[in-house]
Structure formats: structure tokens, C-alpha cells
Short mmCIF file of C-alpha atoms in Angstrom, two decimals:
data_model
loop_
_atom_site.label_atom_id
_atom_site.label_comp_id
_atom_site.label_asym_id
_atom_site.label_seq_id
_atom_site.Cartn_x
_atom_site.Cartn_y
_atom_site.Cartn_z
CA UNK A 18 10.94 43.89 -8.72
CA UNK A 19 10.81 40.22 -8.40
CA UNK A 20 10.00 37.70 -10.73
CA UNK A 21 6.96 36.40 -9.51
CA UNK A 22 5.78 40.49 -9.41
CA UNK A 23 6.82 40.71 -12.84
CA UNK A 24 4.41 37.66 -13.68
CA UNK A 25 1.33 38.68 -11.85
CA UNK A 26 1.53 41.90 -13.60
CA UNK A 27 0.96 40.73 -17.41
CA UNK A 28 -2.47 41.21 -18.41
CA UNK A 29 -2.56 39.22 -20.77
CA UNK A 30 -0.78 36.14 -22.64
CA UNK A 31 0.54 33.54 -20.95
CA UNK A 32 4.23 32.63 -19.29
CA UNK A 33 5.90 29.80 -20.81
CA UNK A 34 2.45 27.69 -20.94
CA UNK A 35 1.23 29.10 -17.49
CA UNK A 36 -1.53 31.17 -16.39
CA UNK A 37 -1.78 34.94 -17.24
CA UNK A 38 -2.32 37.28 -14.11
CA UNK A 39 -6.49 37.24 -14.15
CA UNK A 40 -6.22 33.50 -14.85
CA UNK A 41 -4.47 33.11 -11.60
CA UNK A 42 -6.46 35.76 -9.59
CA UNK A 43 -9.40 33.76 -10.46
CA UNK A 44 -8.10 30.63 -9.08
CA UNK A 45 -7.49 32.36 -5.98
CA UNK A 46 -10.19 34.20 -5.61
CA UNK A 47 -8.04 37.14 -4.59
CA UNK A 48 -6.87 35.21 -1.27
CA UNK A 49 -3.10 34.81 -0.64
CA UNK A 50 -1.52 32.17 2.90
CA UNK A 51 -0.02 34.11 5.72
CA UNK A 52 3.42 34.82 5.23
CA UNK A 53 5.68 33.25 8.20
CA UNK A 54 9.53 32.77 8.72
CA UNK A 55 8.91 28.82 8.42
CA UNK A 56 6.91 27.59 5.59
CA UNK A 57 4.37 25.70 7.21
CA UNK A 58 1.07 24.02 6.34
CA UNK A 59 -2.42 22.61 7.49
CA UNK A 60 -1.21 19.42 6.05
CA UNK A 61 0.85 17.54 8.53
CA UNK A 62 2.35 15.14 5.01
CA UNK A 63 3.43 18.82 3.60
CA UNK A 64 5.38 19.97 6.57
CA UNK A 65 7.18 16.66 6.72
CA UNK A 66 11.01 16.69 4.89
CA UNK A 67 10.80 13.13 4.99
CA UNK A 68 7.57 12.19 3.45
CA UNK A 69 7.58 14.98 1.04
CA UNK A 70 11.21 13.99 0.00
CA UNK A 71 9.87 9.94 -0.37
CA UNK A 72 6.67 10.85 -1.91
CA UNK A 73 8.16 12.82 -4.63
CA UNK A 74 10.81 11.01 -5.08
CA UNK A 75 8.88 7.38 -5.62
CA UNK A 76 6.38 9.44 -8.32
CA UNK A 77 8.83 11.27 -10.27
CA UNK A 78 11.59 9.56 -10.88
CA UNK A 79 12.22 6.70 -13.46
CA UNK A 80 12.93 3.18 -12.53
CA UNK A 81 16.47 2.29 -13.67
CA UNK A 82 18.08 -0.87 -14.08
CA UNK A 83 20.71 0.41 -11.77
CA UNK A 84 18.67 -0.70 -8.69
CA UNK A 85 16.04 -2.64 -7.44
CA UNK A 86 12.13 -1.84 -7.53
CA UNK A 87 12.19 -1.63 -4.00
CA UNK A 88 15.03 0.82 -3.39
CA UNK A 89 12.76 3.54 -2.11
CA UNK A 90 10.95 1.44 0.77
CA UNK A 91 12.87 1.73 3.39
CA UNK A 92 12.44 5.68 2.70
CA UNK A 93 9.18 5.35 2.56
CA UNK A 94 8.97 3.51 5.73
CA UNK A 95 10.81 6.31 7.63
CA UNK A 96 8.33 9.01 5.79
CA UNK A 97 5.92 7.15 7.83
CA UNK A 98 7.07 7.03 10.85
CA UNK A 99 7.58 10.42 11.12
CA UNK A 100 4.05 11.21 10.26
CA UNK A 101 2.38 8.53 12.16
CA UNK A 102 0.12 9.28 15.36
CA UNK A 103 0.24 6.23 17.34
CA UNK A 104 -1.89 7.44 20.24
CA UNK A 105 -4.50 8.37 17.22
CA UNK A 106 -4.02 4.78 16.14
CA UNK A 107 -4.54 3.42 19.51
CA UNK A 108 -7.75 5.07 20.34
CA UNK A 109 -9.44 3.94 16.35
CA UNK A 110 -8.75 0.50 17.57
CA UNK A 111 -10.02 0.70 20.46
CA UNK A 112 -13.47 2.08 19.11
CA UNK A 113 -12.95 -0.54 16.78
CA UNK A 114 -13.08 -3.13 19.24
CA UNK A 115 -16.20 -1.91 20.54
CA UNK A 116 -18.12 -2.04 17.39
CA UNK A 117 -16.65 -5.17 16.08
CA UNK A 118 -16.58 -8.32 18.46
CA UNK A 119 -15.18 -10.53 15.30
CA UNK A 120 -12.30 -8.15 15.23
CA UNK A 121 -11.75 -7.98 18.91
CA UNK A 122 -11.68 -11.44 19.40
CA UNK A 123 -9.23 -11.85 16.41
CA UNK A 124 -6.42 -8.94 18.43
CA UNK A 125 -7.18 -10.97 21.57
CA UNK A 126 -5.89 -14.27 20.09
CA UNK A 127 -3.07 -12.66 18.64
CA UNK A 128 -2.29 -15.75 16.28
CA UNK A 129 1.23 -15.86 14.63
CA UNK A 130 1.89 -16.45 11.00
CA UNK A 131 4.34 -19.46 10.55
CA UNK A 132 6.62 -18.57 7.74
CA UNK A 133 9.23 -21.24 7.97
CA UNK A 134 10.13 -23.85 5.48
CA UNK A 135 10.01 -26.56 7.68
CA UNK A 136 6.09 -25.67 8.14
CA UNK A 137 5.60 -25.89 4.20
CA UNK A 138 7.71 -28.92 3.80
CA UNK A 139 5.43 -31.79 3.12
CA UNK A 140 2.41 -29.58 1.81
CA UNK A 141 0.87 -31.17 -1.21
CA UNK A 142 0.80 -29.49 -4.62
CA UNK A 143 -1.25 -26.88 -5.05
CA UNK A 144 -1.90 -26.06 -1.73
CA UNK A 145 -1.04 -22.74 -0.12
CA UNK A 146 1.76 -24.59 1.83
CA UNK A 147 3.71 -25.96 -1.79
CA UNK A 148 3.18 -22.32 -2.94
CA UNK A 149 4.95 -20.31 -0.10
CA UNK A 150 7.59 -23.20 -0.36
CA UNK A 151 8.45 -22.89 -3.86
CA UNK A 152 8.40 -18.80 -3.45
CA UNK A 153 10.95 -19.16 -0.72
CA UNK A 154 12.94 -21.33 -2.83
CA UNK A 155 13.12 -19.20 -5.09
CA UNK A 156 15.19 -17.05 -2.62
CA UNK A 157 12.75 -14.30 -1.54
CA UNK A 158 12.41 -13.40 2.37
CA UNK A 159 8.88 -13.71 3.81
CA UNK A 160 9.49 -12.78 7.68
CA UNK A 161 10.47 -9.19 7.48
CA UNK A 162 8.94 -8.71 11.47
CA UNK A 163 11.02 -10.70 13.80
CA UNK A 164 10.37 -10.67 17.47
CA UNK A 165 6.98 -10.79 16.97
CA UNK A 166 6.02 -11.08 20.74
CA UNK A 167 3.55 -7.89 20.76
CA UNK A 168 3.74 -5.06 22.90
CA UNK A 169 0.02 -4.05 22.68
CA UNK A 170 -2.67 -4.37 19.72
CA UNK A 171 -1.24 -1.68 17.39
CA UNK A 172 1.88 -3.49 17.99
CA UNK A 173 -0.07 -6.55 16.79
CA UNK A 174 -1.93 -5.33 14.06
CA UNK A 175 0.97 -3.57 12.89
CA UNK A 176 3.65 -6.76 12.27
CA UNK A 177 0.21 -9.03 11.35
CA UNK A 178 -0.36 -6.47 8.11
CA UNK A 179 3.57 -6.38 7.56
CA UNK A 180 3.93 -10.24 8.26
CA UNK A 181 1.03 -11.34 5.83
CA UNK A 182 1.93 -9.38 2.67
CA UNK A 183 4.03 -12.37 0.51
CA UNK A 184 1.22 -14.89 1.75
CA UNK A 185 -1.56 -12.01 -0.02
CA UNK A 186 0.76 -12.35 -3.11
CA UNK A 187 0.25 -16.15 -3.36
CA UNK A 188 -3.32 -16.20 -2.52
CA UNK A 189 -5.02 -13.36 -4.47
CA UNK A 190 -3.28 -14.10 -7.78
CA UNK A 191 -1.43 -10.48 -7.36
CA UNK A 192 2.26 -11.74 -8.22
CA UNK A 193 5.60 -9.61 -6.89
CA UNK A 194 5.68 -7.20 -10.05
CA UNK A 195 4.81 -3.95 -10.45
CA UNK A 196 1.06 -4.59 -11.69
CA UNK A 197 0.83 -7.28 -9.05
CA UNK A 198 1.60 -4.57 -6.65
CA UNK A 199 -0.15 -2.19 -7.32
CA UNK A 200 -3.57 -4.33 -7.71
CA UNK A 201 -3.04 -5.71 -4.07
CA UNK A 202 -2.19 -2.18 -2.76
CA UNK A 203 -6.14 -1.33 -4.26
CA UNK A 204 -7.20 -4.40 -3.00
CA UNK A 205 -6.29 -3.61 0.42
CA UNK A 206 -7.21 -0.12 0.53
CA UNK A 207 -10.97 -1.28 -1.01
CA UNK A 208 -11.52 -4.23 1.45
CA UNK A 209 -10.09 -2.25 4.70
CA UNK A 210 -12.61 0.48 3.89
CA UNK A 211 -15.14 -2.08 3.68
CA UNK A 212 -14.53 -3.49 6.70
CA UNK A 213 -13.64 -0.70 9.13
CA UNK A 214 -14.96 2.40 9.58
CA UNK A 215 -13.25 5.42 7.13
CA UNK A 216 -11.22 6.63 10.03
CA UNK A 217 -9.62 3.19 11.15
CA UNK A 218 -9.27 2.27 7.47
CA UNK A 219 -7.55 5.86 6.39
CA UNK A 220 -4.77 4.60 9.30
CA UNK A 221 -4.68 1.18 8.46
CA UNK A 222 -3.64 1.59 4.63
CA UNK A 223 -1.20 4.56 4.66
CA UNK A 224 1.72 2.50 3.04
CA UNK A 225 -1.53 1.13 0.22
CA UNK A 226 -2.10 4.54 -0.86
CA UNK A 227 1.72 5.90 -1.02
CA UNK A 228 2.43 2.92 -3.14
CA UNK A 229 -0.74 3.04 -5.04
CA UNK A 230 -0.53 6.70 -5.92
CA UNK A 231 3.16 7.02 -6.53
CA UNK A 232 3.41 4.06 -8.98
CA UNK A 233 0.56 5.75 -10.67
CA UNK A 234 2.12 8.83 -10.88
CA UNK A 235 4.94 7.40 -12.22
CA UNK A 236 4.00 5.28 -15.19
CA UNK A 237 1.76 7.82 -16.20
CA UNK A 238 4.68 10.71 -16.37
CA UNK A 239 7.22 8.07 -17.92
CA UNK A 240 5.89 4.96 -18.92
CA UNK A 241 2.50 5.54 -21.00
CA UNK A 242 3.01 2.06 -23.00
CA UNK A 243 2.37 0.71 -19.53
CA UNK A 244 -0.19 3.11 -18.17
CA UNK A 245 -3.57 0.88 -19.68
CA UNK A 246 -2.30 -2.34 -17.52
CA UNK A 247 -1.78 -0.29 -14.58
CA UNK A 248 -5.22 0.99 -15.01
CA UNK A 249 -6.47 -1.97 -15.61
CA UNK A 250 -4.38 -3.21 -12.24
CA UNK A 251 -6.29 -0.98 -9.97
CA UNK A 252 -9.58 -1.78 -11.19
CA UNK A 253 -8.78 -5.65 -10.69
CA UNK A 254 -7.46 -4.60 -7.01
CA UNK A 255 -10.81 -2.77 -6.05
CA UNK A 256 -13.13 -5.16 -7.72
CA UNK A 257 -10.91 -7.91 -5.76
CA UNK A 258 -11.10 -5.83 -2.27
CA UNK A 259 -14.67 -4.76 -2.69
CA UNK A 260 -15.56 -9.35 -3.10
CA UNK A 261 -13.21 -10.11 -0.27
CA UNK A 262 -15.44 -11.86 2.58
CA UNK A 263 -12.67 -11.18 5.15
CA UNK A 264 -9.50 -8.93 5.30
CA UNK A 265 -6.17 -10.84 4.37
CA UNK A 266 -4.31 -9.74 6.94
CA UNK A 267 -6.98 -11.00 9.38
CA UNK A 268 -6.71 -14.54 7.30
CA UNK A 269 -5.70 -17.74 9.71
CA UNK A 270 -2.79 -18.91 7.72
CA UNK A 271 -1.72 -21.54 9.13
CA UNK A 272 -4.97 -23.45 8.95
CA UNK A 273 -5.32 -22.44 5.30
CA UNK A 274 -1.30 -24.39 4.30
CA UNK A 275 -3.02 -27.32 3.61
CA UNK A 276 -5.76 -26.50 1.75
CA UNK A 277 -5.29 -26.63 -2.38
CA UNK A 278 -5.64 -22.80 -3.58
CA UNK A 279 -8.93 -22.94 -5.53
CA UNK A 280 -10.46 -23.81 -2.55
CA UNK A 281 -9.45 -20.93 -0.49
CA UNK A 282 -9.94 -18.54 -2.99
CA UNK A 283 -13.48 -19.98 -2.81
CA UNK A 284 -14.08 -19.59 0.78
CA UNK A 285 -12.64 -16.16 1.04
CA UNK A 286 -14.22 -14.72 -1.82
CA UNK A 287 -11.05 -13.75 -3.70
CA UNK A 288 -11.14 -12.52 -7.43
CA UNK A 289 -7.97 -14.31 -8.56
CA UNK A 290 -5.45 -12.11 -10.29
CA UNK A 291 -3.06 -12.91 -13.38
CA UNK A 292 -0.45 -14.17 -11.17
CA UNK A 293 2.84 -14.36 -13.15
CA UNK A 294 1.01 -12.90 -16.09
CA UNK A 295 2.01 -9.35 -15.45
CA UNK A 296 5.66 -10.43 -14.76
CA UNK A 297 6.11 -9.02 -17.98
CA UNK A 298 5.41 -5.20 -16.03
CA UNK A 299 8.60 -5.47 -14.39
CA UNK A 300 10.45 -4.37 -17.62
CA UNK A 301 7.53 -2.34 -18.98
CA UNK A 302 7.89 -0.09 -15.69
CA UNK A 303 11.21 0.91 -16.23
CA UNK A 304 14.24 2.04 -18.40
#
């Protein structure tokens, strides 16, 4: 008899903090899955190696000082891939484009972001320009999406989202640090379902909710003296997404370098974060 027998068979008490046997065939409501040679599921994240071995790993384990914050994107990224439907993706924009002529019009400009110091060189203080000059100085790498001639609009919308995401940092207030994060990941998620319909928006912000959840997950199973400021985090990023008059990723850049901050935050309707006042989460997030 195996061990799982042996537990559905007490009657009563309860194993090692678990359920007892009626506890479970409640639950269950005396239904069990059909039993197959390969585990598989109706969940196409489940029967995925690679984005249940990412997922799992970014929620459950700690953050050491042994590497970087960011050690587990490039995992995640894969997990991704492997799950993404492109030809699904393809057909939401299109629909897309028929029910929203601002949107159309922006995929059929196709406008580049210019992340380049020499853009950003004479900007004036305060302005957007002086902001993404002094982050670059400060040795972080903007352009992560080189050759950005586009193949097609998911192409497009793909390296735009990807391309905009340190500019989003700078604007909204939402520094590089684990609540700043985590507040623009909400923020994102919040204003994409605002804008687009719930299918478009559930493919637009699949890297928003696996950061978003995981970093949740996380600080809640190992860092509870951090858990109220990431709570607090996520209701700043939906409250922020919610007010946003346009998506960020949409946002013409370039015209906006010269511009002083406060005034763009105006015109876009953005709910300014703490900026470098969660910097502090970096160390509260880990160990």
C-alpha cells in the first residue's frame, strides 16, 4: 500500500498539519483527473518545464547578495517564449486596430525611441532629457532591443514595450528597486486593461503579472518586514495605471526630452511615485 493510500484512509486527525481523508473528499467532491503516462494539464503555463521551473523559482527562493535582482530574467524571458502564441497575438491586434483608430495610427507610424546620450546631451535640468542622461551616467543600459527595424506590428509593439521600460522608471516616479518595480509592473497591467480590451491586455502584460505575482510571493514567504511597502507598492501602481490618460509605452518620447518633468506628469495624468524613496527596498528584499 502506498503512501498516499495510507493517507486517504485515516478517518480522522490530521497528517502533519494536512487534511484528514473526508476533509479532502470534500474538496474534491469525490472527482479524481484521468490518469495518463504524461502528466499533462488544461493549463498550457502547467505543462511548460520552463515556465513552471522560472515561475517557481522567482517566488520561492530568497534574494541573496550573491547575485543580482535580475538574475532570473533572462529565465523568465525564455518561460515566455515558450508559452507565447504569436499567431494569437497577431490576430488581438489586428481586432485591435479595428476598434481603435488612435492605436492604429500609432503601429502605422512606428516611431523609434532615441535612447542615446548624444540625444540627452544639452537637455535642461529637470527635463526628461537631463533625467535619462544622468541615469545612463550612472552606468545602466537603456537599449536592450537593437535592430529595431520591425518585421510586422507584434514585432513593433513588442521592442516599443521592451524599449520604453527605463524611460517609465524616470517618468512615473517608480525608481529601479524592488518596490519601484513592482508598482510599475501594476501600473502597467491596470492602464493596459484600461485601454485594450481584456483579451489584448491579458497578452500584452504577461511579463507585468510574472513579475508582479512572483515578487509578491516572495516577500510575503521570506521577507514580512517588507511585505506592508510592497502592498502599499501595488496599490500606488493601480491607482497610477487606472489615472494614466495614455499607455507609456504608446508615449512619444522624443517630443517629451525637452519638456521639465512636472509638466509631463501633468499632461499624461501620472500619479508620481516615491522615486528613490523606496531605494531603501533593495536591501529590505533580500538576505
Amino acid at each position: 500500500m502506498n503512501e498516499m493510500t495510507t493517507i486517504e484512509k485515516k478517518e480522522t486527525g490530521n497528517y502533519e498539519g494536512g487534511m484528514t481523508a473526508d476533509q479532502a473528499a470534500y474538496m474534491r467532491m469525490g472527482m479524481e483527473p484521468v490518469a495518463g503516462s504524461v502528466p499533462m494539464s488544461t493549463s498550457k503555463y502547467l505543462n511548460s518545464p520552463l515556465y513552471v521551473h522560472a515561475f517557481t523559482t522567482m517566488s520561492l527562493r530568497r534574494m541573496g547578495h550573491d547575485l543580482p535582482t535580475t538574475y532570473d530574467i533572462p529565465n523568465m524571458s525564455r518561460a515566455l517564449a515558450d508559452v507565447a502564441d504569436l499567431q494569437e497575438g497577431t490576430r488581438l491586434i489586428a481586432e485591435e486596430r479595428e476598434k481603435n483608430p488612435e492605436f492604429a495610427a500609432w503601429l502605422d507610424a512606428r516611431k523609434p525611441v532615441t535612447l542615446s546620450l548624444d540625444r540627452v546631451k544639452d537637455c535642461a535640468p529637470g527635463t526628461l532629457g537631463a533625467a535619462l542622461r544622468e541615469f545612463l551616467g550612472k552606468g545602466y543600459k537603456a537599449d536592450f532591443v537593437h535592430n529595431y527595424e520591425p518585421k510586422s506590428d507584434l514585432d513593433y509593439l513588442m521592442k516599443r514595450i521592451g524599449h520604453t521600460h527605463d524611460l517609465q522608471h524616470l517618468l512615473t516616479g517608480f525608481g529601479p528597486n524592488h518596490g519601484g518595480e513592482h508598482a510599475l509592473a501594476y501600473m502597467n497591467i491596470a492602464s493596459t486593461y484600461k485601454h485594450f480590451t481584456p483579451e489584448f491586455a491579458s497578452f500584452l502584460t504577461m511579463a507585468n503579472k510574472f513579475v508582479s505575482v512572483a515578487l509578491l510571493t516572495r516577500v510575503g514567504l521570506h521577507y514580512p518586514q517588507a511585505m506592508n511597502i510592497i502592498l502599499e507598492a501595488t496599490r500606488w501602481g493601480i491607482e497610477a495605471g487606472q489615472n494614466l490618460k495614455t499607455l507609456l509605452f504608446m508615449v512619444d518620447y522624443d517630443s517629451y526630452y525637452d519638456w521639465q518633468i512636472d509638466d509631463i506628469v501633468k499632461d499624461l495624468g501620472i500619479t508620481f511615485g516615491p522615486d528613490a524613496g523606496w531605494d531603501y527596498t533593495e536591501e529590505l528584499c533580500k538576505g
